[in-house]
PDB file of C-alpha atoms in Angstrom:
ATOM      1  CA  UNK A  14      96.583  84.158  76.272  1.00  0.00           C
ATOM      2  CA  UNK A  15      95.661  86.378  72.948  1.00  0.00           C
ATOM      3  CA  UNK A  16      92.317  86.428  72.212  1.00  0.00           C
ATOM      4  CA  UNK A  17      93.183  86.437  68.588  1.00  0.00           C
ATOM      5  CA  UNK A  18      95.417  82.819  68.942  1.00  0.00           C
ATOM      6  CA  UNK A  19      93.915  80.276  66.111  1.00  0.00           C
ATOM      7  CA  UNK A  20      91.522  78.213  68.798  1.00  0.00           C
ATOM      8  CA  UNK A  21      91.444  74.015  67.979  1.00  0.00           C
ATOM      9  CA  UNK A  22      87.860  72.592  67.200  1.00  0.00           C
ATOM     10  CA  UNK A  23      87.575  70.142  69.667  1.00  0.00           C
ATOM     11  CA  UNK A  24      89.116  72.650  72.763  1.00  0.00           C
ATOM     12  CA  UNK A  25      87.674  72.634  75.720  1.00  0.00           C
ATOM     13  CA  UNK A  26      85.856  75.584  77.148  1.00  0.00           C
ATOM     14  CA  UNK A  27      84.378  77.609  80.184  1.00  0.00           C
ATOM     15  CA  UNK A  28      82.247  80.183  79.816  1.00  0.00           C
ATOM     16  CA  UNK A  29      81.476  82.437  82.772  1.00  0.00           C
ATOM     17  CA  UNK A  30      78.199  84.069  82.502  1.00  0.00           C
ATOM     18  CA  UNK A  31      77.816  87.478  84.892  1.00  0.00           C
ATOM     19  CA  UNK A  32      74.275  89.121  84.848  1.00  0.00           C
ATOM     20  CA  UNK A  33      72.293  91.758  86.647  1.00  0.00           C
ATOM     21  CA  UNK A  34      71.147  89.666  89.789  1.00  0.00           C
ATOM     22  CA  UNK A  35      73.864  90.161  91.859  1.00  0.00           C
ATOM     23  CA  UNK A  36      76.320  92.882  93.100  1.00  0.00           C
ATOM     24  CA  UNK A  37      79.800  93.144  91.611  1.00  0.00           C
ATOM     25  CA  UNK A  38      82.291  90.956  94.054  1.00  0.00           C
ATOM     26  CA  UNK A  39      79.586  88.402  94.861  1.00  0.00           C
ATOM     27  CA  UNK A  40      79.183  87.365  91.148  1.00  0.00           C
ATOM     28  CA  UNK A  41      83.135  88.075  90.734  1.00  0.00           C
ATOM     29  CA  UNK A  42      83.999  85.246  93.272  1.00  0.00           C
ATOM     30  CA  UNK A  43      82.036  82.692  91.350  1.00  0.00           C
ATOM     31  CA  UNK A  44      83.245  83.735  88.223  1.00  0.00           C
ATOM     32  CA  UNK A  45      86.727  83.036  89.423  1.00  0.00           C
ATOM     33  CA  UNK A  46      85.885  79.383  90.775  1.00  0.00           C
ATOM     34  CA  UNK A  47      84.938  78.800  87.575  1.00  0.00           C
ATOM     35  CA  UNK A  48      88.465  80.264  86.217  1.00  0.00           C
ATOM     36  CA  UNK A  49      90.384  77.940  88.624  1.00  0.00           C
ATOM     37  CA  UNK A  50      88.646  75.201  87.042  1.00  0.00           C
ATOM     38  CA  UNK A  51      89.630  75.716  83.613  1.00  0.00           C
ATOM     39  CA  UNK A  52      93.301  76.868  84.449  1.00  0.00           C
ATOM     40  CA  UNK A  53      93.747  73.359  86.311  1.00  0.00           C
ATOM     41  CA  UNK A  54      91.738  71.187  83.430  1.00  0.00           C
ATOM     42  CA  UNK A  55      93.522  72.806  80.696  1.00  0.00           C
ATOM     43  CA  UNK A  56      90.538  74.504  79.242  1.00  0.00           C
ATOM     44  CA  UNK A  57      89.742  77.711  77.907  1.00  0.00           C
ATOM     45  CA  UNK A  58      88.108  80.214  79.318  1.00  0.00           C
ATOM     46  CA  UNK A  59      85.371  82.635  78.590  1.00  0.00           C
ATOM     47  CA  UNK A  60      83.339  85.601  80.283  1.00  0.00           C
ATOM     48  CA  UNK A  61      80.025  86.062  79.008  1.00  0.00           C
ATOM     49  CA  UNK A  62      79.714  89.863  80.100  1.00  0.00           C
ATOM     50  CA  UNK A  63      76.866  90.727  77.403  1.00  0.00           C
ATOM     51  CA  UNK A  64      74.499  91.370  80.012  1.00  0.00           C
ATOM     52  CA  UNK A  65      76.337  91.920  83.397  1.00  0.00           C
ATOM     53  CA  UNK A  66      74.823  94.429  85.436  1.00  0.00           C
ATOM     54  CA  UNK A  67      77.946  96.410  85.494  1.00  0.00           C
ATOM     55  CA  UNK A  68      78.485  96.695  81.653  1.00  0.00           C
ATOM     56  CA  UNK A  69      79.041  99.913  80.466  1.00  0.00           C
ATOM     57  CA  UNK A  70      79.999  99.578  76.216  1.00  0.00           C
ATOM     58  CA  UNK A  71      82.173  95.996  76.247  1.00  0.00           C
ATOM     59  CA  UNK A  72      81.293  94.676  79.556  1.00  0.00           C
ATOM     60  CA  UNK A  73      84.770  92.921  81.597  1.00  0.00           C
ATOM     61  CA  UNK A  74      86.254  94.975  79.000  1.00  0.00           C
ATOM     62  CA  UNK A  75      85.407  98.518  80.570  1.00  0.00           C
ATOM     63  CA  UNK A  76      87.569  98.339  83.484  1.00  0.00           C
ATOM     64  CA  UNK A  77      90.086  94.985  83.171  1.00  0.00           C
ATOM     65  CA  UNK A  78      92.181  93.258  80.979  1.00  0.00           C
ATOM     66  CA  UNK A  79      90.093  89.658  79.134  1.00  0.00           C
ATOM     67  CA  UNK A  80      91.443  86.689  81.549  1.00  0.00           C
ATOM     68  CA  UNK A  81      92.922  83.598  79.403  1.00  0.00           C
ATOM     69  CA  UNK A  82      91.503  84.264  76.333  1.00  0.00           C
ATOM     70  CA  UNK A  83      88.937  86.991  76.422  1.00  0.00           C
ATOM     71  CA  UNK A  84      85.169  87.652  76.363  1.00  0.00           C
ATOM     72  CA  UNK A  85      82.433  85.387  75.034  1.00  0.00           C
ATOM     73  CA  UNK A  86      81.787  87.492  72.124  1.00  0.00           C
ATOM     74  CA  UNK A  87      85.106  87.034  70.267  1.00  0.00           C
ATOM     75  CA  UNK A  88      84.360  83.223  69.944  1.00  0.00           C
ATOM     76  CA  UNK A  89      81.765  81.693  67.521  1.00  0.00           C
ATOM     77  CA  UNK A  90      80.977  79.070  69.928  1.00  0.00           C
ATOM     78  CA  UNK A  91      78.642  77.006  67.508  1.00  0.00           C
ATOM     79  CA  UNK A  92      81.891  75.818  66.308  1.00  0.00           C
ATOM     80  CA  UNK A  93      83.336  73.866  69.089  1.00  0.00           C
ATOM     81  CA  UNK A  94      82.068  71.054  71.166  1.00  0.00           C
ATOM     82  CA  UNK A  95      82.465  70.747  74.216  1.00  0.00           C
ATOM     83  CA  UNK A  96      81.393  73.960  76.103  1.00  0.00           C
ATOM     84  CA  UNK A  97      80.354  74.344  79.833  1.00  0.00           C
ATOM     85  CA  UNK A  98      78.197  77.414  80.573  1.00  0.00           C
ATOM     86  CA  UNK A  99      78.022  78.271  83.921  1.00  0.00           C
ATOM     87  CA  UNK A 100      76.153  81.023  85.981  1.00  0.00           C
ATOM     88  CA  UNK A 101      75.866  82.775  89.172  1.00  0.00           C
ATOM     89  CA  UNK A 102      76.206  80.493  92.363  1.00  0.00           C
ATOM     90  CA  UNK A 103      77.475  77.541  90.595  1.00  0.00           C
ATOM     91  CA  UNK A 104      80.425  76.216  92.027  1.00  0.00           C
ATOM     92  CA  UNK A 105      82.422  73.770  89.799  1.00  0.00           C
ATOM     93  CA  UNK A 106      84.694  72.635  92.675  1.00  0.00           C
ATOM     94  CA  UNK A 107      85.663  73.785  96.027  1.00  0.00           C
ATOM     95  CA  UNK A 108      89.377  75.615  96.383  1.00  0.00           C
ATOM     96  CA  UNK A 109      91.455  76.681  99.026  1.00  0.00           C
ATOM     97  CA  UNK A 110      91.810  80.348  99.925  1.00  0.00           C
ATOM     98  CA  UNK A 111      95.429  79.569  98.791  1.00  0.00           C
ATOM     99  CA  UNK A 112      94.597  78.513  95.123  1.00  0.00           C
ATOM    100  CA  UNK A 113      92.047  81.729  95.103  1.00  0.00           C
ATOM    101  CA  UNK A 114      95.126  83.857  96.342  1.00  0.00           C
ATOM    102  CA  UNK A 115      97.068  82.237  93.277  1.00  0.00           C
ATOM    103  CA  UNK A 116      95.153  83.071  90.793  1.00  0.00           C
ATOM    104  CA  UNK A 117      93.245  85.989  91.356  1.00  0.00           C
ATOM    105  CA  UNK A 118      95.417  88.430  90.380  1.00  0.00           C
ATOM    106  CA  UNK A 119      95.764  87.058  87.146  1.00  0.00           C
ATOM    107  CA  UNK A 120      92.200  87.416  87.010  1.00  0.00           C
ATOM    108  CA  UNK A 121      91.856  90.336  88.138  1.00  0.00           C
ATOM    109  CA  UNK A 122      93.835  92.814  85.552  1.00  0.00           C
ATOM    110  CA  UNK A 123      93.438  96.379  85.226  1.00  0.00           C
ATOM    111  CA  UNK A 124      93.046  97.757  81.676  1.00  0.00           C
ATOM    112  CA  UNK A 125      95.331 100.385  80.521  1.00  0.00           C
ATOM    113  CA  UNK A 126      92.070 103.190  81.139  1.00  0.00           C
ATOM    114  CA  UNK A 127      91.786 102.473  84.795  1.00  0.00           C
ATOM    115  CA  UNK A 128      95.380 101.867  85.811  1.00  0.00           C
ATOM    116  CA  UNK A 129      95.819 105.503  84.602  1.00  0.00           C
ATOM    117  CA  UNK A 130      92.820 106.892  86.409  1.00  0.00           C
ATOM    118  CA  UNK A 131      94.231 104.817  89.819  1.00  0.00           C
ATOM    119  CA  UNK A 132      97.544 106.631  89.442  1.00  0.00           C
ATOM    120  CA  UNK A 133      95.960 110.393  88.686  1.00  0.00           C
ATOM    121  CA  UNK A 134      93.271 109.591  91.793  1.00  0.00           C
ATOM    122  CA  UNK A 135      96.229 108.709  94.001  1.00  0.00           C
ATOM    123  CA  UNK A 136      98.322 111.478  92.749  1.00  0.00           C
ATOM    124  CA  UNK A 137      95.468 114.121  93.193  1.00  0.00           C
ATOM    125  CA  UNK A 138      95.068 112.755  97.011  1.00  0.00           C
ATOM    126  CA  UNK A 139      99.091 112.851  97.703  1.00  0.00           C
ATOM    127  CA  UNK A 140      98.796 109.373  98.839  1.00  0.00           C
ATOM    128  CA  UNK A 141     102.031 106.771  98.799  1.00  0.00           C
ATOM    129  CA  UNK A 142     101.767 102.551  99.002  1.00  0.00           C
ATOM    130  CA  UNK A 143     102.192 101.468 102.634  1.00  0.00           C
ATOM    131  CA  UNK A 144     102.090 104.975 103.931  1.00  0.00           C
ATOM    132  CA  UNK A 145      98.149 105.140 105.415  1.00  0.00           C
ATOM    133  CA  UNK A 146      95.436 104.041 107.212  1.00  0.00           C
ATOM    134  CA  UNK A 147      92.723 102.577 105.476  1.00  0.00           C
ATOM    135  CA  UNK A 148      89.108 101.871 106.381  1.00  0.00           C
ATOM    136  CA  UNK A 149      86.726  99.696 104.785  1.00  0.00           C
ATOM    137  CA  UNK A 150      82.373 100.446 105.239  1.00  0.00           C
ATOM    138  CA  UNK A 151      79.701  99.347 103.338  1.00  0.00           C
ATOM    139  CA  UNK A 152      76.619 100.038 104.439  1.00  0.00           C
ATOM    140  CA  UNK A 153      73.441 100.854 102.123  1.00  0.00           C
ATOM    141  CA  UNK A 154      71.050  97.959 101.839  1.00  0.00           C
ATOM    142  CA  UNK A 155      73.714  95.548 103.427  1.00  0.00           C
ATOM    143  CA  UNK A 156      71.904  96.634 106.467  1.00  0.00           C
ATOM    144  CA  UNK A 157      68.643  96.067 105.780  1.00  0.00           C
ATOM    145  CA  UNK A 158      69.384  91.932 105.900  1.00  0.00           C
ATOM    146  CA  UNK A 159      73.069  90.979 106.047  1.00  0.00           C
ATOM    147  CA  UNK A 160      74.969  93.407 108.875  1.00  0.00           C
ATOM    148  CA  UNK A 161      74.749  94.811 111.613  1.00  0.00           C
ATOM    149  CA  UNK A 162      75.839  98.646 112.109  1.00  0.00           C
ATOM    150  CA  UNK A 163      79.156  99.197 113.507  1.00  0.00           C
ATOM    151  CA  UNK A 164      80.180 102.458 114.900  1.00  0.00           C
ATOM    152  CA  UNK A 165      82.936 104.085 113.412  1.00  0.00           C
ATOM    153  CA  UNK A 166      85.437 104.246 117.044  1.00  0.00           C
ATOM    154  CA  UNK A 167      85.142 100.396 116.814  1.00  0.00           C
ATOM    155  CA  UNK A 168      87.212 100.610 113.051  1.00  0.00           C
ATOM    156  CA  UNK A 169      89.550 103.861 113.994  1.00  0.00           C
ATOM    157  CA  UNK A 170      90.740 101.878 117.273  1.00  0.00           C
ATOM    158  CA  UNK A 171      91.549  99.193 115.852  1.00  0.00           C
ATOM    159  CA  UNK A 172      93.477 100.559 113.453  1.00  0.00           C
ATOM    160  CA  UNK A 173      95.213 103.016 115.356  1.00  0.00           C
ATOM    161  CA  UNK A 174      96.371 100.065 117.638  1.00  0.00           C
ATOM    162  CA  UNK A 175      97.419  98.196 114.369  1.00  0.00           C
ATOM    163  CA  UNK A 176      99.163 101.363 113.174  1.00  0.00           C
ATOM    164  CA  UNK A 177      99.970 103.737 115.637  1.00  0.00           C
ATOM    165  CA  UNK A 178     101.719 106.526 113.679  1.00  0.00           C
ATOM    166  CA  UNK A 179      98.906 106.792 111.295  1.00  0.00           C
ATOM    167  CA  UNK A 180      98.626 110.264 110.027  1.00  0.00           C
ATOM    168  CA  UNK A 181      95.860 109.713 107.261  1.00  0.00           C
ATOM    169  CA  UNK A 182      93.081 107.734 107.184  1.00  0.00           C
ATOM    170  CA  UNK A 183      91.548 106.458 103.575  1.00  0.00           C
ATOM    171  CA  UNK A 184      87.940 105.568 104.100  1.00  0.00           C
ATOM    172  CA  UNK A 185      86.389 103.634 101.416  1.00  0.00           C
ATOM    173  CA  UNK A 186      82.524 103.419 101.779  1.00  0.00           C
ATOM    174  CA  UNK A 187      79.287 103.560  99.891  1.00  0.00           C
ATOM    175  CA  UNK A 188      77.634 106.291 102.739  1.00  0.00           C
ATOM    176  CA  UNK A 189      79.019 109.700 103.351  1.00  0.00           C
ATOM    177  CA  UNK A 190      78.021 109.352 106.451  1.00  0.00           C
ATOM    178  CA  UNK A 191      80.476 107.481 107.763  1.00  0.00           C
ATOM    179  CA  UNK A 192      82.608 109.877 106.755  1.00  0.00           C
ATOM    180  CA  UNK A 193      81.336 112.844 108.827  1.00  0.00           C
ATOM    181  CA  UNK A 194      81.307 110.432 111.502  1.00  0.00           C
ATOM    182  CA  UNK A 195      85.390 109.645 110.852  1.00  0.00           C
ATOM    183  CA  UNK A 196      85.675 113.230 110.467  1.00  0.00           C
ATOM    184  CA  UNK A 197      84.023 113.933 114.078  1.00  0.00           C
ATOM    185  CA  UNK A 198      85.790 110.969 115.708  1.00  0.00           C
ATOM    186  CA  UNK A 199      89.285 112.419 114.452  1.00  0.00           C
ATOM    187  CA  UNK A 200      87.608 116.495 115.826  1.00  0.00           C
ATOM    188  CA  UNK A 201      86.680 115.018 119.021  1.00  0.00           C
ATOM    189  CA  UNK A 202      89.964 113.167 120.322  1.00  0.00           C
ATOM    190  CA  UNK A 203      91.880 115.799 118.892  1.00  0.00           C
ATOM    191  CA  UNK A 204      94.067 113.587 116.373  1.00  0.00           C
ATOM    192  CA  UNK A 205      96.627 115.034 114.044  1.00  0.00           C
ATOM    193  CA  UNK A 206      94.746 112.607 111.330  1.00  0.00           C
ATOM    194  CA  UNK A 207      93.928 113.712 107.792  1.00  0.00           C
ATOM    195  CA  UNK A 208      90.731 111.712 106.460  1.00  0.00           C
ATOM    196  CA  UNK A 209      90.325 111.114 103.038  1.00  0.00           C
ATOM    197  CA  UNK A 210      87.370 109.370 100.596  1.00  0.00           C
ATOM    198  CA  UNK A 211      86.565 109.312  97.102  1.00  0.00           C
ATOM    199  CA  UNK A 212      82.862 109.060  98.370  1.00  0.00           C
ATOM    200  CA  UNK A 213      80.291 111.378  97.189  1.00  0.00           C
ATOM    201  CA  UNK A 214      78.696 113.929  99.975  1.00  0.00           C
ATOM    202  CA  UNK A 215      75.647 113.066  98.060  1.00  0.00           C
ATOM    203  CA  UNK A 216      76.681 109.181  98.406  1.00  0.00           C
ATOM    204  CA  UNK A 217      74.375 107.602 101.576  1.00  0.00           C
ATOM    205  CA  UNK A 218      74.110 103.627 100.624  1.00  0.00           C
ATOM    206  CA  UNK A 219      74.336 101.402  97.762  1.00  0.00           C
ATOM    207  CA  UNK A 220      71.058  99.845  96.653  1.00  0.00           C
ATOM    208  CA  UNK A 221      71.540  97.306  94.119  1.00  0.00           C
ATOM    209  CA  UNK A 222      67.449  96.989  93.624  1.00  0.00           C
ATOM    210  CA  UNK A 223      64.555  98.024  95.240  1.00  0.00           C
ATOM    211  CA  UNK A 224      62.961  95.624  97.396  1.00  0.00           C
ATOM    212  CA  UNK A 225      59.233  95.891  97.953  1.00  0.00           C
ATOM    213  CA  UNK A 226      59.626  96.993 101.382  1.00  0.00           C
ATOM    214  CA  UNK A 227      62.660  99.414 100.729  1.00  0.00           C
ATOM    215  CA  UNK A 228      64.292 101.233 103.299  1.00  0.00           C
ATOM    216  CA  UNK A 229      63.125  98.793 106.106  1.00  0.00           C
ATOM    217  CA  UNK A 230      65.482  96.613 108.367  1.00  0.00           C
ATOM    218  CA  UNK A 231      65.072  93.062 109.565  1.00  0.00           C
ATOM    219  CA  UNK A 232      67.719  93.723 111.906  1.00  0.00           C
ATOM    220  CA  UNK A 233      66.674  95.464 114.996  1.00  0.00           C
ATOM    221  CA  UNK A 234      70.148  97.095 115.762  1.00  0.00           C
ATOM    222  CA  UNK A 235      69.822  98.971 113.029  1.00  0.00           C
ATOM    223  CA  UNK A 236      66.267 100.526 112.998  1.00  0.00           C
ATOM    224  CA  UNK A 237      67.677 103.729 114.589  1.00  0.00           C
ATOM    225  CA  UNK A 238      70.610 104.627 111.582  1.00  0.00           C
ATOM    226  CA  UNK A 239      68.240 103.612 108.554  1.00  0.00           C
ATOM    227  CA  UNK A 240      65.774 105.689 110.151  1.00  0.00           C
ATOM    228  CA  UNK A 241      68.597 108.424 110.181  1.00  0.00           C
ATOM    229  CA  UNK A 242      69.109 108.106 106.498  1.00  0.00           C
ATOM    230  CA  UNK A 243      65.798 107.045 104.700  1.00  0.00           C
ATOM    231  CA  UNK A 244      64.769 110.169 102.638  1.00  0.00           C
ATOM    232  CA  UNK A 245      68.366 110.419 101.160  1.00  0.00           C
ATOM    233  CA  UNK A 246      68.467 106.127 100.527  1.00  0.00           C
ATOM    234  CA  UNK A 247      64.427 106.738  98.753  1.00  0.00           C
ATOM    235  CA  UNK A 248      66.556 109.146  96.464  1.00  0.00           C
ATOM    236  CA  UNK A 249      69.301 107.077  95.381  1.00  0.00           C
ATOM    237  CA  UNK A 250      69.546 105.551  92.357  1.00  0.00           C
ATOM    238  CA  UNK A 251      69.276 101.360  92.561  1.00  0.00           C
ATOM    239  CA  UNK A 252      72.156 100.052  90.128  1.00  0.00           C
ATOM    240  CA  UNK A 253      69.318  98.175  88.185  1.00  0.00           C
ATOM    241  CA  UNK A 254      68.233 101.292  87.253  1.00  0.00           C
ATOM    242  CA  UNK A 255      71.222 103.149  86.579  1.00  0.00           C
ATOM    243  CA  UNK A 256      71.972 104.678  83.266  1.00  0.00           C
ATOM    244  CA  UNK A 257      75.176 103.252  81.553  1.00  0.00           C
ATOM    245  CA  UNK A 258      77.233 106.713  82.203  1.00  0.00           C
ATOM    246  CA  UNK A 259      76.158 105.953  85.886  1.00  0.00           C
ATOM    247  CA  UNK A 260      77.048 102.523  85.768  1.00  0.00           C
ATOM    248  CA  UNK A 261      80.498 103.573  84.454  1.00  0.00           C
ATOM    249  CA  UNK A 262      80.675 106.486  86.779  1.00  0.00           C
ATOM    250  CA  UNK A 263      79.751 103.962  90.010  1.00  0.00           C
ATOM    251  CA  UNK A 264      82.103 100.992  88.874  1.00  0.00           C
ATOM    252  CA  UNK A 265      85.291 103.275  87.921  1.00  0.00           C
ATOM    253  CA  UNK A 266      84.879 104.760  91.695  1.00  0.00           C
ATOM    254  CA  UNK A 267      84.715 101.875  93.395  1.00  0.00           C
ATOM    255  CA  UNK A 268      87.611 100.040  91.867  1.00  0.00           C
ATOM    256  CA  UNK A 269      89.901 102.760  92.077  1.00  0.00           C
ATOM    257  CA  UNK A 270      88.723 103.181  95.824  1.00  0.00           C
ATOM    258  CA  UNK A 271      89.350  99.563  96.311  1.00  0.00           C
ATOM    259  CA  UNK A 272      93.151  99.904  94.925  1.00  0.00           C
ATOM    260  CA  UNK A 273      93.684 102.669  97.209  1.00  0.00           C
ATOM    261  CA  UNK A 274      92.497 100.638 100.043  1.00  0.00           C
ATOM    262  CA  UNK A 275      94.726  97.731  99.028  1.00  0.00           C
ATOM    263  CA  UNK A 276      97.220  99.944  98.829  1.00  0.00           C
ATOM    264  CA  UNK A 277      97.713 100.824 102.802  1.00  0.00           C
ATOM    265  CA  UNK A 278      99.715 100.085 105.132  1.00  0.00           C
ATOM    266  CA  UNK A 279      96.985  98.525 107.491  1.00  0.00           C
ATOM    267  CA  UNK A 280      93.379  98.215 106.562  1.00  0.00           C
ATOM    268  CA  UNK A 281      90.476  97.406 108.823  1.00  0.00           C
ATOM    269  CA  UNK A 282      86.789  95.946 107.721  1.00  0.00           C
ATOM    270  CA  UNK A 283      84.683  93.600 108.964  1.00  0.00           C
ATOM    271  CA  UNK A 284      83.683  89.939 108.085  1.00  0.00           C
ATOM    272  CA  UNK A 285      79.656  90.165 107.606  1.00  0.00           C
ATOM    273  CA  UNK A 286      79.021  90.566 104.549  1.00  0.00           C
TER     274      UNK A 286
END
């Protein structure tokens, strides 16, 4: 819907408000319960982006296309009456994976910037839809609560049993070192695999804030890999504190690594976090 469309009084509306307490995709999910909800009550629909952690100059803006009728700060909102603001981790009713499937990509638009920057990325790697492997790892300070390490052999098997005539692998992750490890796996069994990552060598876990007992694991399994890679994770930058170059910088990458991961054949992850 334009965002410049003459708006009635009395309209109904949802805002969406994304801040700086969360990472990207666990606010995003919420945000798009709450865009359900106003697509199937007929309301509008608004995303407050003003202070979203991952704003670089407009906010939702930077990187997508406004969903239904556009961000928060193209509406005087003192002039309507019935508005529902909701935040992070409120759910306004529950949907089925098959109504999220519907209308996430909808949603979910790429702006005319980053579709371009997707296409010169992909271009640059001499990468085709359908015609890879890809491999998805986060690891940073997912594993100091929420995962447990998994060693890269358990992801490459599985996906060269999924896709047997693989003959590149896309790894999207927030830790170069899963990386060297692909790299290694792919020397050591002497497969005719080129790897591939948009991943920084500098790159060795995500921290969206630092926690007052940073770079520490509650998770046992662990101990031994965070040990590995605690003087380059007490160097990285938290998002919190990122500067907004840095924040655009982070975001861009990790969008355009995610379309390249949709964008395989067969992709493998796993379901902890």
């Amino acid at each position: 819907m334009d965002s410049k469309k003459v708006i009635p009084r009395l309209a109904k509306f949802v805002i969406s408000k994304l801040e700086k307490s969360a990472g990207f995709f666990s606010q995003l999910f919420f945000s798009i319960n709450h865009y359900i909800y106003a697509r199937k009550n007929n309301h509008y629909f608004l995303l407050d982006t003003n202070e979203w952690l991952y704003k670089h100059n407009y906010g939702w803006n930077d990187y997508f296309v406004p969903p239904y009728v556009g961000n928060v700060d193209n509406i005087d909102d003192s002039t309507f009456q019935d508005i529902k603001t909701v935040k992070f981790f409120d759910i306004l009713e529950d949907y089925s994976i098959e109504e999220y499937k519907k209308y996430i990509p909808e949603f979910f638009q790429y702006n005319t910037n980053l579709k371009h920057k997707i296409n010169e990325v992909k271009s640059q790697l001499k990468i085709s839809t359908n015609e890879y492997g890809a491999i998805y790892i986060r690891r940073g300070d997912k594993l100091f609560y929420e995962s447990k390490l998994i060693t890269i052999d358990n992801y490459i098997e599985l996906l060269l049993e999924k896709y047997p005539n693989c003959k590149i692998i896309y790894l999207q992750t927030d830790d170069y070192t899963c990386f060297e490890e692909l790299e290694e796996y792919i020397k050591q069994n002497n497969l005719n695999i080129r790897a591939i990552t948009l991943c920084s060598n500098t790159q060795r876990g995500t921290l969206v804030s630092r926690a007052p007992n940073i770079i520490t694991t509650q998770i046992k399994k662990n101990e031994e890999y965070v040990e590995k890679v605690r003087t380059r994770l007490h160097q990285t930058t938290e998002i919190v504190n990122m500067s907004n170059e840095q924040i655009k910088e982070h975001t861009m990458e990790m969008l355009m690594s995610l379309d390249i991961t949709l964008s395989s054949k067969v992709c493998v992850t796993d379901f902890q976090s």
